[in-house]
Coordinates of C-alpha atoms and ligand atoms in Angstrom, one line a residue:
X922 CA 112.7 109.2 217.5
X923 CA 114.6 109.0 214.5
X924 CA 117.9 107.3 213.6
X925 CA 120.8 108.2 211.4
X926 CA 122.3 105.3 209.5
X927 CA 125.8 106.1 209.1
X928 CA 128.6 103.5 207.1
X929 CA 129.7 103.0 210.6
X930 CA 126.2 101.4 211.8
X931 CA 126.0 99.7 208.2
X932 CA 130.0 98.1 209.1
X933 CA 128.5 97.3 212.5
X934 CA 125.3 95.7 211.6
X935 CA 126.5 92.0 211.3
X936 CA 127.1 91.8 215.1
X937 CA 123.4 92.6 215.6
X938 CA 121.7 90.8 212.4
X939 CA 122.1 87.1 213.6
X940 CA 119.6 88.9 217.1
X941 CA 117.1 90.5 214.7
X942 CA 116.2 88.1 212.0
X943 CA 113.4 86.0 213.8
X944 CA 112.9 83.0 211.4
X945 CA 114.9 80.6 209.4
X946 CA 114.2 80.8 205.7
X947 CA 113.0 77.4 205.4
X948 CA 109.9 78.8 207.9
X949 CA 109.5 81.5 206.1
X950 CA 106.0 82.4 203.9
X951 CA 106.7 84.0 200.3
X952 CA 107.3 87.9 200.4
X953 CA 103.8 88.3 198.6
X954 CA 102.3 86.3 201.2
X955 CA 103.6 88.6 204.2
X956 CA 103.0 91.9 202.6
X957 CA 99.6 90.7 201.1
X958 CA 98.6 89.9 205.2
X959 CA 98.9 93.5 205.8
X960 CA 97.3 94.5 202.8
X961 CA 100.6 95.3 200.6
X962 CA 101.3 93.8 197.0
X963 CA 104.8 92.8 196.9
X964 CA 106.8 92.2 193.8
X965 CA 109.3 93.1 191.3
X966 CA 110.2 94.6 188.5
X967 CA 111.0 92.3 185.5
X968 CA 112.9 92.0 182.1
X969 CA 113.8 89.4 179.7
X970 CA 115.8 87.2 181.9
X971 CA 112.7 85.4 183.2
X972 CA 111.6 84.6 180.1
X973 CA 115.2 82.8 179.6
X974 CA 116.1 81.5 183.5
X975 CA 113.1 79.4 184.3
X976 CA 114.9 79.1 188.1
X977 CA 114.6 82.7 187.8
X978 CA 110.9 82.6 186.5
X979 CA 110.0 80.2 189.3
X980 CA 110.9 82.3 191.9
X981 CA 108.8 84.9 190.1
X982 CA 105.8 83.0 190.2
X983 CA 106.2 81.9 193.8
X984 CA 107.4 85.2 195.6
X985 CA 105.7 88.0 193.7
X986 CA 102.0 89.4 193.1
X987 CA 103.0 92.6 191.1
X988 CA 105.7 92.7 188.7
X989 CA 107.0 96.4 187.1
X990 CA 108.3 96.5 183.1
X991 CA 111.9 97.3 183.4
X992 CA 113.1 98.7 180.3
X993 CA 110.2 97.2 177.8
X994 CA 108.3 99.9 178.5
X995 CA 110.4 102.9 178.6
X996 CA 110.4 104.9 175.5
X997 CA 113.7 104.6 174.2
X998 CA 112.8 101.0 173.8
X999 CA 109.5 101.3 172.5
X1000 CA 111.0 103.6 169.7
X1001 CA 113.6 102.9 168.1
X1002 CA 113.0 105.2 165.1
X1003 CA 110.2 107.7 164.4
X1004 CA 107.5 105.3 162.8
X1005 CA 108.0 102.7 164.4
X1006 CA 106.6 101.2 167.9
X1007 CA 108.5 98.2 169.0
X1008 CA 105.6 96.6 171.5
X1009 CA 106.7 92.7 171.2
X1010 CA 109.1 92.7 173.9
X1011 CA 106.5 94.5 176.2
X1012 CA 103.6 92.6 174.5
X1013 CA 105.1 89.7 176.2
X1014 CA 106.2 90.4 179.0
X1015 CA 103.1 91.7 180.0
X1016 CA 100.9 88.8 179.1
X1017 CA 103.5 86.2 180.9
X1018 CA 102.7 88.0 183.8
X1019 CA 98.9 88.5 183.7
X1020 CA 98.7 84.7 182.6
X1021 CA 100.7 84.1 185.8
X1022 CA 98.3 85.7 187.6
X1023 CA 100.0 88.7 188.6
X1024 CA 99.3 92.6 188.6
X1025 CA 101.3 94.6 186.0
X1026 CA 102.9 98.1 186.7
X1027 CA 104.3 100.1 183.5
X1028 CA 107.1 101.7 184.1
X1029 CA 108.1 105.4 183.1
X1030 CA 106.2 106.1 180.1
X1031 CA 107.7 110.0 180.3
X1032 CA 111.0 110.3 181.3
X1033 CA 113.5 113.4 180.3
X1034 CA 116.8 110.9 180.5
X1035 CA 116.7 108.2 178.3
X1036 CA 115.2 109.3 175.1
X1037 CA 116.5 108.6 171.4
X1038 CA 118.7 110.4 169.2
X1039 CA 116.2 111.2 166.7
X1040 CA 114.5 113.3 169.5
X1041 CA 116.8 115.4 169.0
X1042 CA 116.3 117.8 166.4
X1043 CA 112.6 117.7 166.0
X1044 CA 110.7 121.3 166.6
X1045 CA 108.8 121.8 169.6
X1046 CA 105.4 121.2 167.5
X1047 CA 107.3 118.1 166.2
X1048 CA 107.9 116.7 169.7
X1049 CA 105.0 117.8 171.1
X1050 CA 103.2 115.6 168.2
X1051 CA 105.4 112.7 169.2
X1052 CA 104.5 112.9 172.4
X1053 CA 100.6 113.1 172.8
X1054 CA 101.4 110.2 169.9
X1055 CA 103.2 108.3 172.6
X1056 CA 101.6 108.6 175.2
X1057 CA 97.4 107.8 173.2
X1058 CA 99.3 104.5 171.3
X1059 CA 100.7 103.0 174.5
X1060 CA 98.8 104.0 177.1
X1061 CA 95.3 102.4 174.9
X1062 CA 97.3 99.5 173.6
X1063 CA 97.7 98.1 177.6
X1064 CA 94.4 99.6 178.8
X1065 CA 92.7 97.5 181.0
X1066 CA 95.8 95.1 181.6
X1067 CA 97.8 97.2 184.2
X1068 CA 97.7 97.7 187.5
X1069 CA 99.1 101.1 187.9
X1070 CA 101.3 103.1 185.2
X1071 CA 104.5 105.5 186.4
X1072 CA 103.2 108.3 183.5
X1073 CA 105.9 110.6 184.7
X1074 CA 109.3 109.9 186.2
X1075 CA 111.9 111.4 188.0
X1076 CA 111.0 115.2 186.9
X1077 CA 113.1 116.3 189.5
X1078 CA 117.5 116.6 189.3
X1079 CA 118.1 120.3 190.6
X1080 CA 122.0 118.9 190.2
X1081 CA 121.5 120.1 186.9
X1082 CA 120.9 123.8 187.6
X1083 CA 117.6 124.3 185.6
X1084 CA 114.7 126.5 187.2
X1085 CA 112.1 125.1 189.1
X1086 CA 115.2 122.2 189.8
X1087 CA 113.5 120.1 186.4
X1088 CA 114.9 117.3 184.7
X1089 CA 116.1 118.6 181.5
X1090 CA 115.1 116.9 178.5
X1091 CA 113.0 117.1 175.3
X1092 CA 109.8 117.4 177.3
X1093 CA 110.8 119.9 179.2
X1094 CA 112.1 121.6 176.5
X1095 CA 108.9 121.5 174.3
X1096 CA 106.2 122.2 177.0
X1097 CA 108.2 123.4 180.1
X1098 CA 106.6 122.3 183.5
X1099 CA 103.3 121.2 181.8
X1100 CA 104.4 118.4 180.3
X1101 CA 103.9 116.9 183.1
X1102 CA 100.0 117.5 183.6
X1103 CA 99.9 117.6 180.0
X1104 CA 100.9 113.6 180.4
X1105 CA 98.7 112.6 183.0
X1106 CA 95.5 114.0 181.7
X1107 CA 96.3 112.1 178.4
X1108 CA 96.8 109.0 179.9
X1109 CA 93.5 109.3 181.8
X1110 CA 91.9 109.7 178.6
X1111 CA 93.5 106.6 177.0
X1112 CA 93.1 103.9 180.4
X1113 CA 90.4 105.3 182.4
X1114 CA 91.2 102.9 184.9
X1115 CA 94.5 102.2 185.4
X1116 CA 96.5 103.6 189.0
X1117 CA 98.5 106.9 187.3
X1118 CA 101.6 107.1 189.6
X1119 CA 104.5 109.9 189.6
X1120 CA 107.7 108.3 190.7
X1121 CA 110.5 109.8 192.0
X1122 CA 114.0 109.1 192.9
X1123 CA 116.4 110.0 195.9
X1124 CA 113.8 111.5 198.2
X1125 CA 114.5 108.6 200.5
X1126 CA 118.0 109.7 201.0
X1127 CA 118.6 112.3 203.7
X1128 CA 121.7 114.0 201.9
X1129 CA 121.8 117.2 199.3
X1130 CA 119.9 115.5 196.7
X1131 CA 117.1 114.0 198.5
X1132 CA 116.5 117.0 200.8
X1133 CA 116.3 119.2 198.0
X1134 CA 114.2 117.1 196.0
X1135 CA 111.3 116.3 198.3
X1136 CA 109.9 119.4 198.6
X1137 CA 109.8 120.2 194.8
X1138 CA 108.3 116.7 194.5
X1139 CA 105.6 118.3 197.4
X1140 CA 104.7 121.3 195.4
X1141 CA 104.3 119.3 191.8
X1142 CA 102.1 117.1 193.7
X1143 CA 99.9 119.5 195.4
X1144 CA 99.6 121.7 192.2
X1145 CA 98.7 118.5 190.1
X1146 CA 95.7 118.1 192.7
X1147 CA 94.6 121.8 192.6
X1148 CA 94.3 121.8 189.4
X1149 CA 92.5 118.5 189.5
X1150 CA 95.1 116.5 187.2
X1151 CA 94.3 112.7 187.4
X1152 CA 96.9 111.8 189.9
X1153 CA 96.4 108.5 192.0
X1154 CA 100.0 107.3 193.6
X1155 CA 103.5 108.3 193.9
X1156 CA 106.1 106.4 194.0
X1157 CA 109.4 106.2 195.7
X1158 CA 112.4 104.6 194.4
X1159 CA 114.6 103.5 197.3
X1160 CA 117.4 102.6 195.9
X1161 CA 119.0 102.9 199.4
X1162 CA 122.7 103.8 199.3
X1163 CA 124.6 103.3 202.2
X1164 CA 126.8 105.6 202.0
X1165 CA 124.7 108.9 202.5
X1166 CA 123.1 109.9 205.4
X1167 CA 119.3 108.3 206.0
X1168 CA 116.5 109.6 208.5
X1169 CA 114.3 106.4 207.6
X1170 CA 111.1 108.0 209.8
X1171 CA 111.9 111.3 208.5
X1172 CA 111.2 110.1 205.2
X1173 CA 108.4 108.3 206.6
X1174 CA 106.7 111.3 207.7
X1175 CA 107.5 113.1 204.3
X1176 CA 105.8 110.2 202.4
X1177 CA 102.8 110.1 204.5
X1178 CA 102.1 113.2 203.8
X1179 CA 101.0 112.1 200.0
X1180 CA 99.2 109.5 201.7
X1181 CA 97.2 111.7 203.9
X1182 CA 95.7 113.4 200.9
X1183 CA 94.3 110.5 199.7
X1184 CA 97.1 109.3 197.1
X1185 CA 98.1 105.7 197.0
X1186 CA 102.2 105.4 197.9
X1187 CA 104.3 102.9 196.3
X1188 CA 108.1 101.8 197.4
X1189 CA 108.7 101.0 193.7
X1190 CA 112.4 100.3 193.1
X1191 CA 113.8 99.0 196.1
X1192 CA 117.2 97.8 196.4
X1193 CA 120.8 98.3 198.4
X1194 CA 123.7 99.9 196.6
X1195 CA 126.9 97.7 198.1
X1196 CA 129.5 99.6 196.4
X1197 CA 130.1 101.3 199.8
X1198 CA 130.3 98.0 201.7
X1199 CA 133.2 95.9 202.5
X1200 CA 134.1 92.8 199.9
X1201 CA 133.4 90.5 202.6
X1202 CA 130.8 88.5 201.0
X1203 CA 129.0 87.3 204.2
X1204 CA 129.7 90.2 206.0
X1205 CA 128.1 92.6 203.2
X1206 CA 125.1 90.7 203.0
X1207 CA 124.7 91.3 206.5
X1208 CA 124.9 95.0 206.3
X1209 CA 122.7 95.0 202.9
X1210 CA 119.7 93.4 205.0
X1211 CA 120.5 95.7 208.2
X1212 CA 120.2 98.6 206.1
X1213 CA 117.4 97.5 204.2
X1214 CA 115.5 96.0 207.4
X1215 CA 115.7 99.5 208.9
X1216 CA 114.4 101.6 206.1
X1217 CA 111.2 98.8 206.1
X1218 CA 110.8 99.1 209.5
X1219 CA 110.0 102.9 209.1
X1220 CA 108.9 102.2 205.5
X1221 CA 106.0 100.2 206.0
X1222 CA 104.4 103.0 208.4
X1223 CA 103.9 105.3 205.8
X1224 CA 100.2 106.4 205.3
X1225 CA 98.9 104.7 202.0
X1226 CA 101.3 102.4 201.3
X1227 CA 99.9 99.9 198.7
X1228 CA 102.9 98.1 196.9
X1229 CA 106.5 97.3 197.7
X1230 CA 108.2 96.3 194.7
X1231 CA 112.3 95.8 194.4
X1232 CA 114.5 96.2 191.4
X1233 CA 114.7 92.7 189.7
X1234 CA 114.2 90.2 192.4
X1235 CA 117.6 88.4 193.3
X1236 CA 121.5 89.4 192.7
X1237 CA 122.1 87.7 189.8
X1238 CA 120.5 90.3 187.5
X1239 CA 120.8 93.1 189.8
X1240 CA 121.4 96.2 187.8
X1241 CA 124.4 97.0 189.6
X1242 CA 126.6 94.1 188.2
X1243 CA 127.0 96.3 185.4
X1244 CA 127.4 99.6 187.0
X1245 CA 129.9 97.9 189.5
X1246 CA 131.5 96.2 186.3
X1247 CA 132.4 99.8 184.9
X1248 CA 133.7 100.9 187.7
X1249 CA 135.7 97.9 188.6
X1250 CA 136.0 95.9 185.4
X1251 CA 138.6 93.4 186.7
X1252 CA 136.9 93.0 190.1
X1253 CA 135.5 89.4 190.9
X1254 CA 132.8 90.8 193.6
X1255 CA 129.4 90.3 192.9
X1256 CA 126.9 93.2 194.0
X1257 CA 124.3 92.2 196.6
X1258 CA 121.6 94.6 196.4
X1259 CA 118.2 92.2 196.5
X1260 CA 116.4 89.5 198.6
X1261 CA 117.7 86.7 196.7
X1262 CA 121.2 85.9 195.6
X1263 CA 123.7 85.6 192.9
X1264 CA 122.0 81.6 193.3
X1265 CA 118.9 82.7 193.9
X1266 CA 118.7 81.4 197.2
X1267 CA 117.1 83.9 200.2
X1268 CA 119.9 86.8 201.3
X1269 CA 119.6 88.1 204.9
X1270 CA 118.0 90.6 203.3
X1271 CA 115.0 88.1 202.8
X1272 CA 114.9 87.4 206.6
X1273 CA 115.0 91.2 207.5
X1274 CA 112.2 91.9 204.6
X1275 CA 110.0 89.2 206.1
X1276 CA 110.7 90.3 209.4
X1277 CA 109.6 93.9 208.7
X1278 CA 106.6 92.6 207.1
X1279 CA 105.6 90.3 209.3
X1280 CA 106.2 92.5 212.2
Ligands
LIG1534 O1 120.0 94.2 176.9 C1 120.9 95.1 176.2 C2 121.8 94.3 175.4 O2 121.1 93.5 174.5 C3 122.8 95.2 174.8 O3 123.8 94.4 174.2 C4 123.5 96.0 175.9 C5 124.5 97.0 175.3 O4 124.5 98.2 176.0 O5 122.5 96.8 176.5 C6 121.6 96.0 177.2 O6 120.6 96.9 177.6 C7 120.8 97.6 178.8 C8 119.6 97.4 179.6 O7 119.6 98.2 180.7 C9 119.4 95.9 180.0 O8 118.3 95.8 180.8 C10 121.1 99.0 178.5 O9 122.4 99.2 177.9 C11 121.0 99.8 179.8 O10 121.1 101.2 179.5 C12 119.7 99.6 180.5 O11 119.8 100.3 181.7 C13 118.6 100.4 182.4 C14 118.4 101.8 182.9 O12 117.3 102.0 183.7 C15 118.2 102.8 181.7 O13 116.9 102.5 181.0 C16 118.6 99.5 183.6 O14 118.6 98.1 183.2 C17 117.5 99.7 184.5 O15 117.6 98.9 185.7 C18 117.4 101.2 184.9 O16 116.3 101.4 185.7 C19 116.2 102.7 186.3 C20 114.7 103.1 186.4 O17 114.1 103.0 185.1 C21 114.5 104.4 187.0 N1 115.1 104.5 188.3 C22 116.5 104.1 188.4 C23 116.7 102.7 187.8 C24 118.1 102.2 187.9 O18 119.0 103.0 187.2

């Protein structure tokens, strides 16, 4: 059977929470330690600020066993200018984690959004030289260090009207569709090795968007694997929004589907948007870890699942702060989106997380 989640159930969800979280936090094992008893890496993505908030850092060490580059590794950030690769931030981040012991996901090495001014401009041949550039330099310079790589992200925004429902962008412009097979096959011949993951966004959400994303995403995939492209996960963003309609098992199903043909599946982004909620501190919490306890309970199901991985680990470097802070510049509310808080102390979210897993 499967179950809307509507703003009304979100509002509601308090009443029921206290009934099902199971276990106090202080009796609680680490995330990595649930999700590694059922075979999942857990973790999070990660920037600077652990290298800066050694609480923060700590709770790194104790609660994750896969961290995911946030921005180090995107390109805008690896290139600033034309000649010029800008690896130390990434260089470091990456070793802190492996000599922490943890796995290493890189994060959108192609992406259409996010590029450079001086993109713009360049011929096709030009980009096209940048690009095969890119993607031999970095992919080669982390070979052997990472666990899995997102090679392409988000190819999908049909919002934008273009054919086919692409992501506009420089890479689309130069190569048209094939930039995306044209990415993966390169990155198999710089890291032999490493997991090469296609991650995509919204397909977990049951609205416009998501329902006209997933089956693009379906096709891409199944055309990749025809034609024998190196593809070994997809990934799923989950940034769960409240607000929209959800059919957690629906999306369930959907993902299983990649799993059934022999793909790993990774949740890689996962988080709560709040904007939606009430300001009620205590009261949004509450509905943040209903929400997100009901999309793990269906979550976890899906066929192949091999990593769970949220967006930053607790609230206080959440990236909504700053999106909320646009929106609401002289608002004093915090977002809650993660497992841990502002304080870095365990949200409900942690209890219905460890539930889920444990479950
Ligand atoms: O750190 C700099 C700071 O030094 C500078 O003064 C300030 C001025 O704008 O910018 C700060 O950088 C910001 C950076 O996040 C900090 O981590 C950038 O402006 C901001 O654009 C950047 O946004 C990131 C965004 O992707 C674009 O790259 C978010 O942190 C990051 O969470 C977000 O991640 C994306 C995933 O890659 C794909 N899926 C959606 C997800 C959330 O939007």
């Amino acid at each position: 059977m499967t179950r809307k989640f509507s703003r009304r159930a979100a509002l509601a969800a308090p009443l029921a929470l206290a009934a099902l979280t199971r276990s106090s936090a202080a009796e609680r094992t680490s995330l990595a330690e649930a999700a590694a008893a059922r075979g999942l890496l857990f973790g999070a993505s990660i920037g600077d600020e652990a290298s800066q908030d050694t609480d923060y850092a700590d709770l790194y060490r104790r609660e994750t066993r896969i961290v995911t580059t946030d921005v180090a590794l995107k390109f805008d950030w690896l290139r600033p200018d034309k000649d010029h690769f800008a690896f130390e931030r990434a260089d470091s981040i990456v070793a802190a984690a492996r000599g922490a012991g943890k796995h290493v996901r890189g994060h959108a090495l192609i992406w259409n959004d996010r590029t450079p001014d001086w993109l713009r401009g360049l011929s096709n041949a030009e980009l096209a030289r940048v690009f095969d550039e890119h993607i031999d330099n970095v992919v080669a310079r982390y070979a052997g260090k990472l666990h899995s790589w997102d090679i392409v992200n988000e190819p999908f925004w049909p919002m934008q009207g273009e054919t086919g429902g692409w992501r506009q962008g420089p890479w689309l412009s130069a190569f048209g569709p094939s930039y995306v097979e044209r990415a993966f096959r390169r990155a198999r011949a710089a890291d032999p090795a490493v997991r090469l993951a296609l991650n995509e966004a919204q397909c977990e959400n049951d609205h416009d968007w998501g329902r006209s994303i997933r089956p693009l995403l379906k096709r891409l995939v199944e055309d990749l694997l025809h034609k024998g492209v190196p593809l070994d996960a997809v990934g799923f963003q989950a940034h769960l929004q409240p607000q929209w309609p959800h059919d957690f098992a629906a999306f369930a199903d959907y993902a299983s589907q990649f799993g059934k043909k022999g793909l790993d599946v990774y949740l890689t982004e996962f988080d709560v948007n709040d904007q939606s909620l009430p300001d009620d501190p205590a009261g949004r919490k509450d509905a943040v870890a209903a929400i997100g306890g009901a999309f793990l309970g269906q979550a976890l199901k899906i066929d192949g699942l091999k990593a769970l991985v949220t967006w930053q680990l607790a609230d206080r470097y959440t990236w909504y702060r700053e999106i909320w802070s646009h929106i609401h510049p002289n608002s004093a509310r915090a977002p809650t989106a993660l497992a841990f808080g502002e304080d870095l102390k365990p949200n409900p979210l942690h209890g219905a997380m460890h539930d889920a897993l444990v479950a």
